[in-house]
Amino acid sequence: MSAPLLVVTVAAPTMAELRLRRDAVVGADLIELRIDQAADPDVSAALSGRRTPVVVTCRAAFEGGGFRGSESERLKILQAAVAQGADYVDVEFSADFALDLIRSTGGKGIVVSSHHFDDVPSDLSERVRAMRATGAEIVKVAVYPRALSDNLRLLSLGDPSRKTVLIGMGPAGLATRVLAAHFGSCWSYAGDGHAPGQIGASRMLGEFRFREVTSRTGIYGITGAPLAHSVSPAMHNAAFRAAGVDAVYMPMPAASAEDFITFANALGVKGASVTIPYKVDLFGKADTTDDLSRAVGAINTLRHDGGQWHGRNTDVAGFLAPIAGRLPLQGARVAILGSGGAARGVAVALGSHGSVVTVYGRDRSKAEEVARLGHGRGASYPVPPKSWDLLVNATPVGMVPHVDETPFDGEFDGRVVYDLIYNPQRTRLLVEAEAAGCDTIGGLDMLVAQAVEQSDWWIGRRPPVDLMRQAAQASL
Ligand code: NAP
């Protein structure tokens, strides 16, 4: 099968604006003109002067479109698009006139489509078979997977001998858009969110290198929930590109750890970053784990090889890397604020380097449990004066949008303040610590350092730290 094409969807309230947007599109093989969104839908205006082949779509309201006229008016518009030589015309399988329109053209240039905005219908295979039987050149189905593994229902529908477009809408469906070649789609759509989960052409082509993704491209990603603001795809795709590795990395928002494993096994995912809330659950599902992840009780990285899932924890190395040379850890008095997942890795990292660890938490017993990982003690707030050399914030307090908040209201009478938060890069805690004369470290340093370790483990090459940092900063 030839490489999947990229269709960029444009819509506008008027035909004049639609033409302006059509002509501003960069990087598309085809432009989908959603003339149903215009108050004055007009096929001639849509087609004239086009420099890129187009798909004309006049989507009915009953299938999520904006067309408010009658069905006979809609048919006239689609017939005009065929008569005036539109490269493709989209018609809903459920439209009463679909078969007549398809027969009138012999199917050539017709995209017969079916959209399901709530789920993946149970009769999808039968539906696709019936849609193929119409004789339309292209069969397109767009469904709404609620879990990653729901996408697998699409995987079995691709047919190299028939042109098919298989789209999973919403966050869990992103893989179907980026991995069109793996799913057997002849094209994929991009645009400014004209359908749930649709991403812009510049992100498809730039960050995900859509043009280079073939059915042999290695698949990596980040799993967790939610993932909308993750900067990991930007970092890892930049690293793959720089290393010249045929691989792509994307958000994989799973419904559960099991959901991720099912999806990843079926698609042949080679590796994944793991974040909240699956660090512990996927630790439990890994076939092998390293000493550090066993000490922490959680993983943040998976690699698949030899038919097994191997788990590691690069958060520990990522946390330690930025401190190197700034403070001798042996004997240093450390105050860790928070007793969640990140605090566990920090406690293990510092305890194993001989620091004297105190974990502060709202829940004293939880703080004590985490402190034991670092051979230290748990305590309730507040942090006493002159009690620390290194203060680590492992709570989300001060993160966007609550940038005016700080987790610490004591004296900055220690040496180094390390905030694991990376958005914003300069938290209120760091600004105040710096003003008081402390050395400070932001969470981006750790984020980049743990990602460098992951990439190294997956592809056997250490990406340049600066490259990863720039990609993360640009994404933030
Ligand atoms: P988590 O498992 O949800 O734990 C959060 C901890 O913060 C819990 O102990 C919680 O206390 C405490 N906390 C929450 N709100 C608080 C408040 N208002 N006052 C006092 N304590 C509060 O989250 P996590 O995975 O540990 O992540 C913590 C932070 O580290 C996040 O900001 C995350 O973005 C950051 N992080 C950064 C990196 C990096 O690479 N830079 C890596 C991992 C995490 P309770 O137990 O009482 O609820």
Short mmCIF file of C-alpha atoms and ligand atoms in Angstrom, two decimals:
data_model
loop_
_atom_site.label_atom_id
_atom_site.label_comp_id
_atom_site.label_asym_id
_atom_site.label_seq_id
_atom_site.Cartn_x
_atom_site.Cartn_y
_atom_site.Cartn_z
CA MET A 1 0.00 0.00 0.00
CA SER A 2 1.31 3.48 -0.78
CA ALA A 3 2.09 5.90 2.06
CA PRO A 4 -0.97 7.39 3.75
CA LEU A 5 -1.91 10.88 2.63
CA LEU A 6 -2.53 13.82 4.94
CA VAL A 7 -5.90 15.51 4.59
CA VAL A 8 -6.13 18.91 6.27
CA THR A 9 -9.67 19.95 7.18
CA VAL A 10 -10.70 23.58 6.94
CA ALA A 11 -13.99 25.17 7.94
CA ALA A 12 -15.20 28.76 8.15
CA PRO A 13 -18.40 30.74 8.73
CA THR A 14 -18.37 32.12 5.16
CA MET A 15 -17.15 30.85 1.79
CA ALA A 16 -14.84 33.86 1.42
CA GLU A 17 -13.13 32.95 4.69
CA LEU A 18 -13.09 29.25 3.77
CA ARG A 19 -11.16 30.03 0.57
CA LEU A 20 -8.66 32.14 2.49
CA ARG A 21 -8.11 29.28 4.94
CA ARG A 22 -7.93 26.75 2.08
CA ASP A 23 -5.18 28.74 0.40
CA ALA A 24 -3.24 29.16 3.64
CA VAL A 25 -2.92 25.39 4.24
CA VAL A 26 0.65 24.11 4.16
CA GLY A 27 1.77 20.50 3.88
CA ALA A 28 -1.52 18.82 2.83
CA ASP A 29 -1.96 16.20 0.12
CA LEU A 30 -5.67 16.94 0.15
CA ILE A 31 -7.77 19.67 1.73
CA GLU A 32 -11.16 18.80 3.14
CA LEU A 33 -13.52 21.74 2.63
CA ARG A 34 -16.25 21.62 5.26
CA ILE A 35 -18.71 23.77 3.37
CA ASP A 36 -21.49 22.75 5.78
CA GLN A 37 -19.99 25.16 8.31
CA ALA A 38 -20.42 28.16 5.98
CA ALA A 39 -23.63 30.21 6.09
CA ASP A 40 -23.46 30.45 2.26
CA PRO A 41 -22.29 27.00 1.06
CA ASP A 42 -21.19 27.28 -2.57
CA VAL A 43 -19.36 24.55 -4.47
CA SER A 44 -18.00 26.78 -7.27
CA ALA A 45 -16.49 29.15 -4.74
CA ALA A 46 -14.97 26.20 -2.87
CA LEU A 47 -13.38 24.65 -5.94
CA SER A 48 -12.23 27.55 -8.05
CA GLY A 49 -8.59 28.46 -7.92
CA ARG A 50 -7.63 25.47 -5.77
CA ARG A 51 -3.97 24.51 -5.87
CA THR A 52 -4.34 21.30 -3.88
CA PRO A 53 -6.82 18.46 -4.49
CA VAL A 54 -9.89 18.68 -2.27
CA VAL A 55 -12.51 16.59 -0.53
CA VAL A 56 -15.85 18.41 -0.50
CA THR A 57 -17.84 17.68 2.63
CA CYS A 58 -21.28 19.08 3.40
CA ARG A 59 -21.91 17.23 6.61
CA ALA A 60 -25.51 16.71 7.72
CA ALA A 61 -26.56 17.81 11.20
CA PHE A 62 -27.64 14.22 11.96
CA GLU A 63 -24.01 13.19 11.66
CA GLY A 64 -22.36 16.03 13.56
CA GLY A 65 -22.27 18.57 10.71
CA GLY A 66 -23.39 22.16 10.44
CA PHE A 67 -25.63 22.02 7.34
CA ARG A 68 -29.08 23.33 8.21
CA GLY A 69 -30.85 23.04 4.84
CA SER A 70 -32.95 20.15 3.55
CA GLU A 71 -31.59 16.83 2.34
CA SER A 72 -32.57 17.65 -1.24
CA GLU A 73 -30.58 20.88 -1.02
CA ARG A 74 -27.65 18.94 0.35
CA LEU A 75 -27.85 16.39 -2.46
CA LYS A 76 -27.81 19.21 -5.04
CA ILE A 77 -24.65 20.61 -3.44
CA LEU A 78 -22.90 17.21 -3.53
CA GLN A 79 -24.03 16.57 -7.12
CA ALA A 80 -22.66 19.97 -8.09
CA ALA A 81 -19.35 19.07 -6.45
CA VAL A 82 -19.20 15.86 -8.53
CA ALA A 83 -20.20 17.68 -11.73
CA GLN A 84 -17.63 20.43 -11.19
CA GLY A 85 -14.80 17.92 -10.79
CA ALA A 86 -14.18 17.88 -7.05
CA ASP A 87 -11.37 15.40 -6.46
CA TYR A 88 -13.40 13.67 -3.74
CA VAL A 89 -16.92 14.10 -2.37
CA ASP A 90 -17.87 12.81 1.09
CA VAL A 91 -21.31 11.33 1.63
CA GLU A 92 -22.67 9.73 4.78
CA PHE A 93 -23.53 6.06 4.50
CA SER A 94 -26.70 6.86 6.43
CA ALA A 95 -27.85 9.53 3.94
CA ASP A 96 -30.96 8.36 2.03
CA PHE A 97 -29.39 9.44 -1.24
CA ALA A 98 -25.95 7.90 -0.64
CA LEU A 99 -26.40 4.91 -2.96
CA ASP A 100 -27.82 7.03 -5.79
CA LEU A 101 -24.93 9.45 -5.58
CA ILE A 102 -22.39 6.61 -5.53
CA ARG A 103 -24.04 4.85 -8.50
CA SER A 104 -24.16 8.09 -10.50
CA THR A 105 -20.37 8.25 -10.35
CA GLY A 106 -19.56 4.53 -10.42
CA GLY A 107 -18.09 5.17 -6.95
CA LYS A 108 -15.05 7.02 -8.27
CA GLY A 109 -14.06 9.94 -6.07
CA ILE A 110 -16.71 9.15 -3.47
CA VAL A 111 -15.86 8.82 0.21
CA VAL A 112 -18.68 7.01 1.96
CA SER A 113 -18.44 7.86 5.65
CA SER A 114 -19.87 6.84 8.98
CA HIS A 115 -19.37 8.78 12.23
CA HIS A 116 -19.97 7.60 15.78
CA PHE A 117 -19.31 10.25 18.41
CA ASP A 118 -20.09 8.15 21.49
CA ASP A 119 -18.42 4.78 21.09
CA VAL A 120 -17.21 2.07 18.75
CA PRO A 121 -20.43 0.45 17.50
CA SER A 122 -20.72 -3.28 18.03
CA ASP A 123 -21.65 -3.89 14.38
CA LEU A 124 -18.64 -2.02 12.97
CA SER A 125 -17.29 -4.87 10.81
CA GLU A 126 -20.71 -5.51 9.23
CA ARG A 127 -21.08 -1.79 8.66
CA VAL A 128 -17.70 -1.54 6.92
CA ARG A 129 -18.56 -4.56 4.77
CA ALA A 130 -21.85 -2.92 3.75
CA MET A 131 -20.09 0.36 3.05
CA ARG A 132 -17.56 -1.42 0.83
CA ALA A 133 -20.43 -3.08 -1.03
CA THR A 134 -21.71 0.36 -2.08
CA GLY A 135 -18.83 0.60 -4.55
CA ALA A 136 -17.56 3.91 -3.17
CA GLU A 137 -13.85 4.41 -3.84
CA ILE A 138 -13.10 5.12 -0.19
CA VAL A 139 -14.74 3.87 2.99
CA LYS A 140 -14.24 6.09 6.05
CA VAL A 141 -15.30 5.29 9.59
CA ALA A 142 -14.76 7.59 12.56
CA VAL A 143 -15.55 6.15 15.97
CA TYR A 144 -14.98 7.26 19.57
CA PRO A 145 -12.74 4.85 21.50
CA ARG A 146 -13.13 5.26 25.28
CA ALA A 147 -10.08 3.08 25.97
CA LEU A 148 -6.85 2.54 24.05
CA SER A 149 -7.77 -1.07 23.35
CA ASP A 150 -11.03 0.04 21.67
CA ASN A 151 -8.79 1.15 18.78
CA LEU A 152 -7.93 -2.49 18.15
CA ARG A 153 -11.41 -2.95 16.70
CA LEU A 154 -10.24 -0.68 13.86
CA LEU A 155 -6.95 -2.50 13.40
CA SER A 156 -8.68 -5.55 11.98
CA LEU A 157 -10.69 -3.54 9.44
CA GLY A 158 -7.84 -2.34 7.22
CA ASP A 159 -7.68 -4.03 3.81
CA PRO A 160 -4.71 -3.28 1.56
CA SER A 161 -6.82 -4.01 -1.52
CA ARG A 162 -9.51 -1.47 -0.56
CA LYS A 163 -9.04 2.18 0.29
CA THR A 164 -10.13 2.65 3.88
CA VAL A 165 -9.87 5.47 6.42
CA LEU A 166 -10.12 4.39 10.05
CA ILE A 167 -10.23 7.17 12.62
CA GLY A 168 -10.47 6.97 16.40
CA MET A 169 -11.75 10.30 17.69
CA GLY A 170 -10.97 11.76 21.12
CA PRO A 171 -7.72 11.49 23.11
CA ALA A 172 -7.57 7.68 23.08
CA GLY A 173 -7.78 7.63 19.28
CA LEU A 174 -4.66 9.65 18.53
CA ALA A 175 -2.73 6.51 17.55
CA THR A 176 -5.11 5.91 14.63
CA ARG A 177 -4.32 9.37 13.29
CA VAL A 178 -0.53 9.21 13.66
CA LEU A 179 -0.20 5.51 12.82
CA ALA A 180 -2.42 5.55 9.74
CA ALA A 181 0.01 3.15 8.04
CA HIS A 182 -0.22 0.62 10.89
CA PHE A 183 -4.02 0.76 10.83
CA GLY A 184 -4.20 0.37 7.06
CA SER A 185 -5.71 3.81 6.41
CA CYS A 186 -5.12 5.44 3.03
CA TRP A 187 -5.23 8.86 4.65
CA SER A 188 -5.43 10.66 7.98
CA TYR A 189 -7.00 13.98 8.90
CA ALA A 190 -5.43 16.98 10.62
CA GLY A 191 -6.86 20.39 11.45
CA ASP A 192 -7.81 22.76 14.19
CA GLY A 193 -10.01 20.40 16.18
CA HIS A 194 -12.80 20.03 13.60
CA ALA A 195 -13.41 16.59 15.09
CA PRO A 196 -12.70 15.45 18.66
CA GLY A 197 -9.01 14.65 19.09
CA GLN A 198 -7.97 16.08 15.73
CA ILE A 199 -4.56 17.80 15.91
CA GLY A 200 -3.04 20.49 13.73
CA ALA A 201 -1.10 19.70 10.56
CA SER A 202 2.06 21.31 11.92
CA ARG A 203 2.05 18.96 14.94
CA MET A 204 1.30 15.91 12.76
CA LEU A 205 4.10 16.76 10.36
CA GLY A 206 6.57 18.35 12.77
CA GLU A 207 6.36 16.61 16.12
CA PHE A 208 5.04 13.23 14.90
CA ARG A 209 6.81 13.24 11.50
CA PHE A 210 3.71 11.81 9.83
CA ARG A 211 5.44 11.63 6.42
CA GLU A 212 8.09 9.26 7.77
CA VAL A 213 5.79 6.95 9.73
CA THR A 214 5.39 3.64 7.91
CA SER A 215 3.99 0.32 9.09
CA ARG A 216 7.56 -0.58 10.14
CA THR A 217 8.10 2.53 12.30
CA GLY A 218 8.80 1.71 15.96
CA ILE A 219 6.05 2.83 18.33
CA TYR A 220 6.75 4.46 21.69
CA GLY A 221 4.66 6.66 23.92
CA ILE A 222 3.63 7.89 27.30
CA THR A 223 0.81 6.24 29.18
CA GLY A 224 -1.12 7.64 32.10
CA ALA A 225 -4.14 9.89 32.51
CA PRO A 226 -4.52 12.73 31.83
CA LEU A 227 -1.75 13.38 29.29
CA ALA A 228 -2.97 16.44 27.43
CA HIS A 229 -0.15 18.67 28.69
CA SER A 230 2.71 16.19 28.60
CA VAL A 231 5.94 17.54 27.11
CA SER A 232 7.39 14.02 26.75
CA PRO A 233 6.25 13.56 23.11
CA ALA A 234 8.09 16.73 22.11
CA MET A 235 11.27 15.61 23.91
CA HIS A 236 11.34 12.02 22.71
CA ASN A 237 10.37 12.73 19.11
CA ALA A 238 13.15 15.32 18.97
CA ALA A 239 15.58 12.72 20.31
CA PHE A 240 14.47 10.06 17.78
CA ARG A 241 14.80 12.55 14.96
CA ALA A 242 18.28 13.63 16.03
CA ALA A 243 19.40 9.99 16.32
CA GLY A 244 17.93 9.14 12.91
CA VAL A 245 15.81 6.39 14.46
CA ASP A 246 12.67 5.23 12.65
CA ALA A 247 10.37 5.63 15.64
CA VAL A 248 7.50 7.80 16.81
CA TYR A 249 6.37 8.67 20.35
CA MET A 250 2.87 9.75 21.23
CA PRO A 251 0.43 10.17 24.11
CA MET A 252 -1.35 6.89 24.91
CA PRO A 253 -4.02 7.78 27.47
CA ALA A 254 -5.08 4.42 28.86
CA ALA A 255 -8.22 3.55 30.79
CA SER A 256 -6.18 1.20 33.00
CA ALA A 257 -2.79 -0.52 33.14
CA GLU A 258 -4.39 -3.60 31.55
CA ASP A 259 -5.81 -1.45 28.76
CA PHE A 260 -2.33 -0.15 27.96
CA ILE A 261 -0.78 -3.64 27.89
CA THR A 262 -3.53 -5.02 25.63
CA PHE A 263 -3.12 -2.16 23.18
CA ALA A 264 0.67 -2.17 23.31
CA ASN A 265 0.95 -5.92 22.74
CA ALA A 266 -1.41 -5.81 19.76
CA LEU A 267 0.37 -2.90 18.09
CA GLY A 268 3.90 -3.99 18.96
CA VAL A 269 4.72 -0.94 21.09
CA LYS A 270 8.45 -1.01 21.87
CA GLY A 271 8.61 1.23 24.89
CA ALA A 272 6.70 3.65 27.05
CA SER A 273 7.06 6.30 29.68
CA VAL A 274 4.66 5.68 32.53
CA THR A 275 3.10 8.42 34.60
CA ILE A 276 0.31 9.00 37.10
CA PRO A 277 -1.78 6.93 37.85
CA TYR A 278 -0.15 3.75 36.43
CA LYS A 279 3.39 3.80 37.89
CA VAL A 280 2.51 1.23 40.53
CA ASP A 281 0.02 -0.83 38.50
CA LEU A 282 2.41 -1.24 35.56
CA PHE A 283 5.25 -2.05 37.97
CA GLY A 284 3.03 -4.98 38.94
CA LYS A 285 2.50 -6.00 35.31
CA ALA A 286 6.14 -5.84 34.16
CA ASP A 287 7.77 -9.24 33.58
CA THR A 288 11.09 -7.96 34.93
CA THR A 289 12.02 -4.92 37.02
CA ASP A 290 15.31 -3.40 38.16
CA ASP A 291 16.53 -2.88 41.74
CA LEU A 292 15.60 0.80 41.81
CA SER A 293 12.02 0.30 40.70
CA ARG A 294 11.66 -2.47 43.27
CA ALA A 295 13.03 -0.13 45.97
CA VAL A 296 10.56 2.60 44.96
CA GLY A 297 7.69 0.21 44.27
CA ALA A 298 6.95 1.95 40.96
CA ILE A 299 8.26 2.23 37.41
CA ASN A 300 8.28 5.16 35.02
CA THR A 301 9.62 3.32 31.96
CA LEU A 302 8.76 0.16 30.05
CA ARG A 303 10.65 -1.57 27.27
CA HIS A 304 9.40 -4.52 25.26
CA ASP A 305 11.85 -7.06 24.00
CA GLY A 306 12.19 -10.80 23.88
CA GLY A 307 8.40 -11.04 24.22
CA GLN A 308 8.52 -9.47 27.69
CA TRP A 309 7.87 -6.14 29.33
CA HIS A 310 10.84 -4.81 31.28
CA GLY A 311 10.29 -2.06 33.83
CA ARG A 312 12.71 0.57 35.16
CA ASN A 313 12.64 3.70 37.23
CA THR A 314 14.61 6.54 35.64
CA ASP A 315 13.04 9.12 37.99
CA VAL A 316 15.69 8.32 40.58
CA ALA A 317 18.62 8.97 38.23
CA GLY A 318 16.72 11.93 36.76
CA PHE A 319 16.29 13.46 40.20
CA LEU A 320 19.95 13.00 41.15
CA ALA A 321 21.54 14.27 37.91
CA PRO A 322 20.89 18.01 38.47
CA ILE A 323 22.22 17.91 42.08
CA ALA A 324 25.59 16.52 41.06
CA GLY A 325 28.33 18.93 42.09
CA ARG A 326 25.98 21.30 43.91
CA LEU A 327 25.77 19.65 47.29
CA PRO A 328 27.52 16.62 48.82
CA LEU A 329 24.65 14.22 49.51
CA GLN A 330 26.46 12.13 52.09
CA GLY A 331 25.23 13.42 55.46
CA ALA A 332 23.15 16.23 53.95
CA ARG A 333 19.98 16.99 55.91
CA VAL A 334 17.05 16.80 53.49
CA ALA A 335 13.46 17.94 53.96
CA ILE A 336 11.09 16.36 51.41
CA LEU A 337 7.69 18.07 51.18
CA GLY A 338 4.98 15.57 50.18
CA SER A 339 4.62 11.83 50.43
CA GLY A 340 3.25 10.80 47.02
CA GLY A 341 4.79 8.88 44.13
CA ALA A 342 7.56 11.37 43.35
CA ALA A 343 8.55 11.64 47.02
CA ARG A 344 9.13 7.87 47.08
CA GLY A 345 11.73 8.10 44.31
CA VAL A 346 13.37 11.11 45.96
CA ALA A 347 13.57 9.31 49.32
CA VAL A 348 15.17 6.25 47.71
CA ALA A 349 17.62 8.42 45.74
CA LEU A 350 18.76 10.44 48.74
CA GLY A 351 18.68 7.63 51.29
CA SER A 352 20.91 5.50 49.08
CA HIS A 353 23.45 8.36 48.97
CA GLY A 354 23.69 8.70 52.73
CA SER A 355 21.50 11.79 53.18
CA VAL A 356 19.54 12.26 56.40
CA VAL A 357 15.96 12.24 55.13
CA THR A 358 12.87 13.75 56.72
CA VAL A 359 9.60 13.45 54.81
CA TYR A 360 6.87 15.98 55.64
CA GLY A 361 3.26 15.12 54.87
CA ARG A 362 -0.28 16.04 55.69
CA ASP A 363 -0.71 12.41 56.62
CA ARG A 364 2.03 11.56 59.12
CA SER A 365 1.76 7.80 58.71
CA LYS A 366 2.13 8.11 54.91
CA ALA A 367 5.15 10.36 55.43
CA GLU A 368 6.69 7.78 57.74
CA GLU A 369 6.13 5.01 55.20
CA VAL A 370 7.86 7.02 52.44
CA ALA A 371 10.66 8.08 54.80
CA ARG A 372 11.47 4.44 55.51
CA LEU A 373 12.41 4.05 51.81
CA GLY A 374 15.20 6.56 52.46
CA HIS A 375 16.09 5.21 55.94
CA GLY A 376 14.70 8.46 57.38
CA ARG A 377 11.78 9.67 59.46
CA GLY A 378 8.34 11.03 58.73
CA ALA A 379 7.04 14.26 60.23
CA SER A 380 4.09 16.64 60.19
CA TYR A 381 4.35 20.21 58.95
CA PRO A 382 5.79 22.77 59.64
CA VAL A 383 9.44 22.28 58.72
CA PRO A 384 11.48 23.56 61.73
CA PRO A 385 14.07 26.37 61.29
CA LYS A 386 17.70 25.42 60.58
CA SER A 387 16.74 21.80 59.94
CA TRP A 388 17.74 21.24 56.29
CA ASP A 389 20.52 21.66 53.76
CA LEU A 390 18.36 20.55 50.82
CA LEU A 391 14.61 21.22 50.61
CA VAL A 392 12.68 19.26 47.95
CA ASN A 393 9.14 20.09 46.93
CA ALA A 394 7.41 16.85 45.88
CA THR A 395 3.87 18.28 46.09
CA PRO A 396 1.97 19.91 43.23
CA VAL A 397 1.58 23.14 45.22
CA GLY A 398 2.61 26.11 43.02
CA MET A 399 1.94 24.36 39.71
CA VAL A 400 -0.05 26.11 36.98
CA PRO A 401 -2.67 27.47 37.31
CA HIS A 402 -2.01 28.01 41.04
CA VAL A 403 1.31 29.77 40.54
CA ASP A 404 0.79 32.14 43.49
CA GLU A 405 0.88 29.24 45.95
CA THR A 406 3.90 27.84 47.75
CA PRO A 407 4.28 24.65 49.78
CA PHE A 408 6.77 26.26 52.21
CA ASP A 409 6.29 29.17 54.61
CA GLY A 410 9.43 28.72 56.74
CA GLU A 411 12.85 30.38 56.66
CA PHE A 412 15.15 29.74 53.69
CA ASP A 413 18.05 28.95 55.98
CA GLY A 414 19.39 25.93 54.04
CA ARG A 415 21.60 25.69 50.93
CA VAL A 416 19.64 24.24 48.01
CA VAL A 417 15.93 24.29 47.13
CA TYR A 418 14.75 21.81 44.51
CA ASP A 419 11.20 22.05 43.14
CA LEU A 420 10.04 19.05 41.13
CA ILE A 421 7.37 21.18 39.45
CA TYR A 422 8.35 22.12 35.88
CA ASN A 423 5.34 24.21 34.90
CA PRO A 424 6.02 27.01 35.63
CA GLN A 425 9.75 26.60 35.34
CA ARG A 426 10.32 29.25 38.04
CA THR A 427 7.83 28.57 40.81
CA ARG A 428 7.11 30.98 43.63
CA LEU A 429 9.08 28.63 45.90
CA LEU A 430 12.19 28.94 43.70
CA VAL A 431 11.87 32.69 43.27
CA GLU A 432 11.66 33.20 47.05
CA ALA A 433 14.48 30.74 47.74
CA GLU A 434 16.74 32.47 45.25
CA ALA A 435 15.93 35.89 46.73
CA ALA A 436 16.98 34.51 50.11
CA GLY A 437 20.34 33.38 48.70
CA CYS A 438 19.68 29.65 48.17
CA ASP A 439 20.89 27.69 45.16
CA THR A 440 17.81 26.48 43.24
CA ILE A 441 16.94 23.62 40.88
CA GLY A 442 13.74 23.45 38.84
CA GLY A 443 11.76 20.35 37.86
CA LEU A 444 12.57 20.67 34.17
CA ASP A 445 16.13 19.54 34.90
CA MET A 446 14.79 16.30 36.37
CA LEU A 447 12.22 15.82 33.63
CA VAL A 448 14.89 16.14 30.96
CA ALA A 449 17.40 13.96 32.82
CA GLN A 450 14.93 11.07 33.31
CA ALA A 451 13.90 11.32 29.64
CA VAL A 452 17.56 11.12 28.55
CA GLU A 453 17.86 7.88 30.55
CA GLN A 454 14.71 6.49 28.93
CA SER A 455 15.80 7.25 25.39
CA ASP A 456 19.21 5.74 26.08
CA TRP A 457 17.60 2.54 27.32
CA TRP A 458 15.23 2.29 24.35
CA ILE A 459 17.50 3.10 21.43
CA GLY A 460 20.97 2.68 22.91
CA ARG A 461 22.00 6.28 22.30
CA ARG A 462 22.09 9.19 24.74
CA PRO A 463 20.30 12.18 23.25
CA PRO A 464 21.88 15.60 23.82
CA VAL A 465 20.46 17.11 27.04
CA ASP A 466 20.17 20.55 25.42
CA LEU A 467 18.11 19.17 22.57
CA MET A 468 15.65 17.53 24.96
CA ARG A 469 15.49 20.66 27.10
CA GLN A 470 14.79 22.94 24.13
CA ALA A 471 12.04 20.60 22.89
CA ALA A 472 10.46 20.55 26.36
CA GLN A 473 10.68 24.32 26.73
CA ALA A 474 9.17 24.90 23.30
CA SER A 475 6.33 22.53 24.17
CA LEU A 476 5.71 24.25 27.52
P1 NAP B 1 1.15 12.50 43.98
O1 NAP B 1 1.51 11.07 44.00
O2 NAP B 1 -0.26 12.90 43.71
O3 NAP B 1 1.59 13.12 45.38
C1 NAP B 1 1.40 14.46 45.72
C2 NAP B 1 1.81 14.70 47.15
O4 NAP B 1 1.62 16.08 47.41
C3 NAP B 1 0.95 13.93 48.16
O5 NAP B 1 1.76 13.51 49.22
C4 NAP B 1 -0.03 14.98 48.64
O6 NAP B 1 -0.41 14.83 49.97
C5 NAP B 1 0.81 16.24 48.56
N1 NAP B 1 -0.04 17.42 48.43
C6 NAP B 1 -0.95 17.66 47.47
N2 NAP B 1 -1.53 18.85 47.69
C7 NAP B 1 -0.98 19.35 48.82
C8 NAP B 1 -1.18 20.54 49.55
N3 NAP B 1 -2.06 21.47 49.18
N4 NAP B 1 -0.43 20.73 50.66
C9 NAP B 1 0.46 19.80 51.06
N5 NAP B 1 0.69 18.65 50.41
C10 NAP B 1 -0.02 18.44 49.28
O7 NAP B 1 2.00 13.28 42.89
P2 NAP B 1 3.53 12.99 42.50
O8 NAP B 1 3.59 12.09 41.36
O9 NAP B 1 4.26 12.65 43.72
O10 NAP B 1 3.97 14.43 41.95
C11 NAP B 1 4.21 15.50 42.84
C12 NAP B 1 4.78 16.68 42.05
O11 NAP B 1 6.04 16.32 41.49
C13 NAP B 1 3.90 17.11 40.89
O12 NAP B 1 3.92 18.50 40.82
C14 NAP B 1 4.60 16.53 39.68
O13 NAP B 1 4.37 17.29 38.51
C15 NAP B 1 6.05 16.62 40.11
N6 NAP B 1 6.87 15.63 39.41
C16 NAP B 1 7.87 16.10 38.63
C17 NAP B 1 8.70 15.23 37.96
C18 NAP B 1 9.81 15.76 37.13
O14 NAP B 1 10.38 14.99 36.31
N7 NAP B 1 10.16 17.01 37.28
C19 NAP B 1 8.52 13.84 38.11
C20 NAP B 1 7.49 13.39 38.93
C21 NAP B 1 6.68 14.31 39.58
P3 NAP B 1 -1.48 13.76 50.45
O15 NAP B 1 -0.73 12.45 50.40
O16 NAP B 1 -1.82 14.21 51.81
O17 NAP B 1 -2.61 13.83 49.48
#
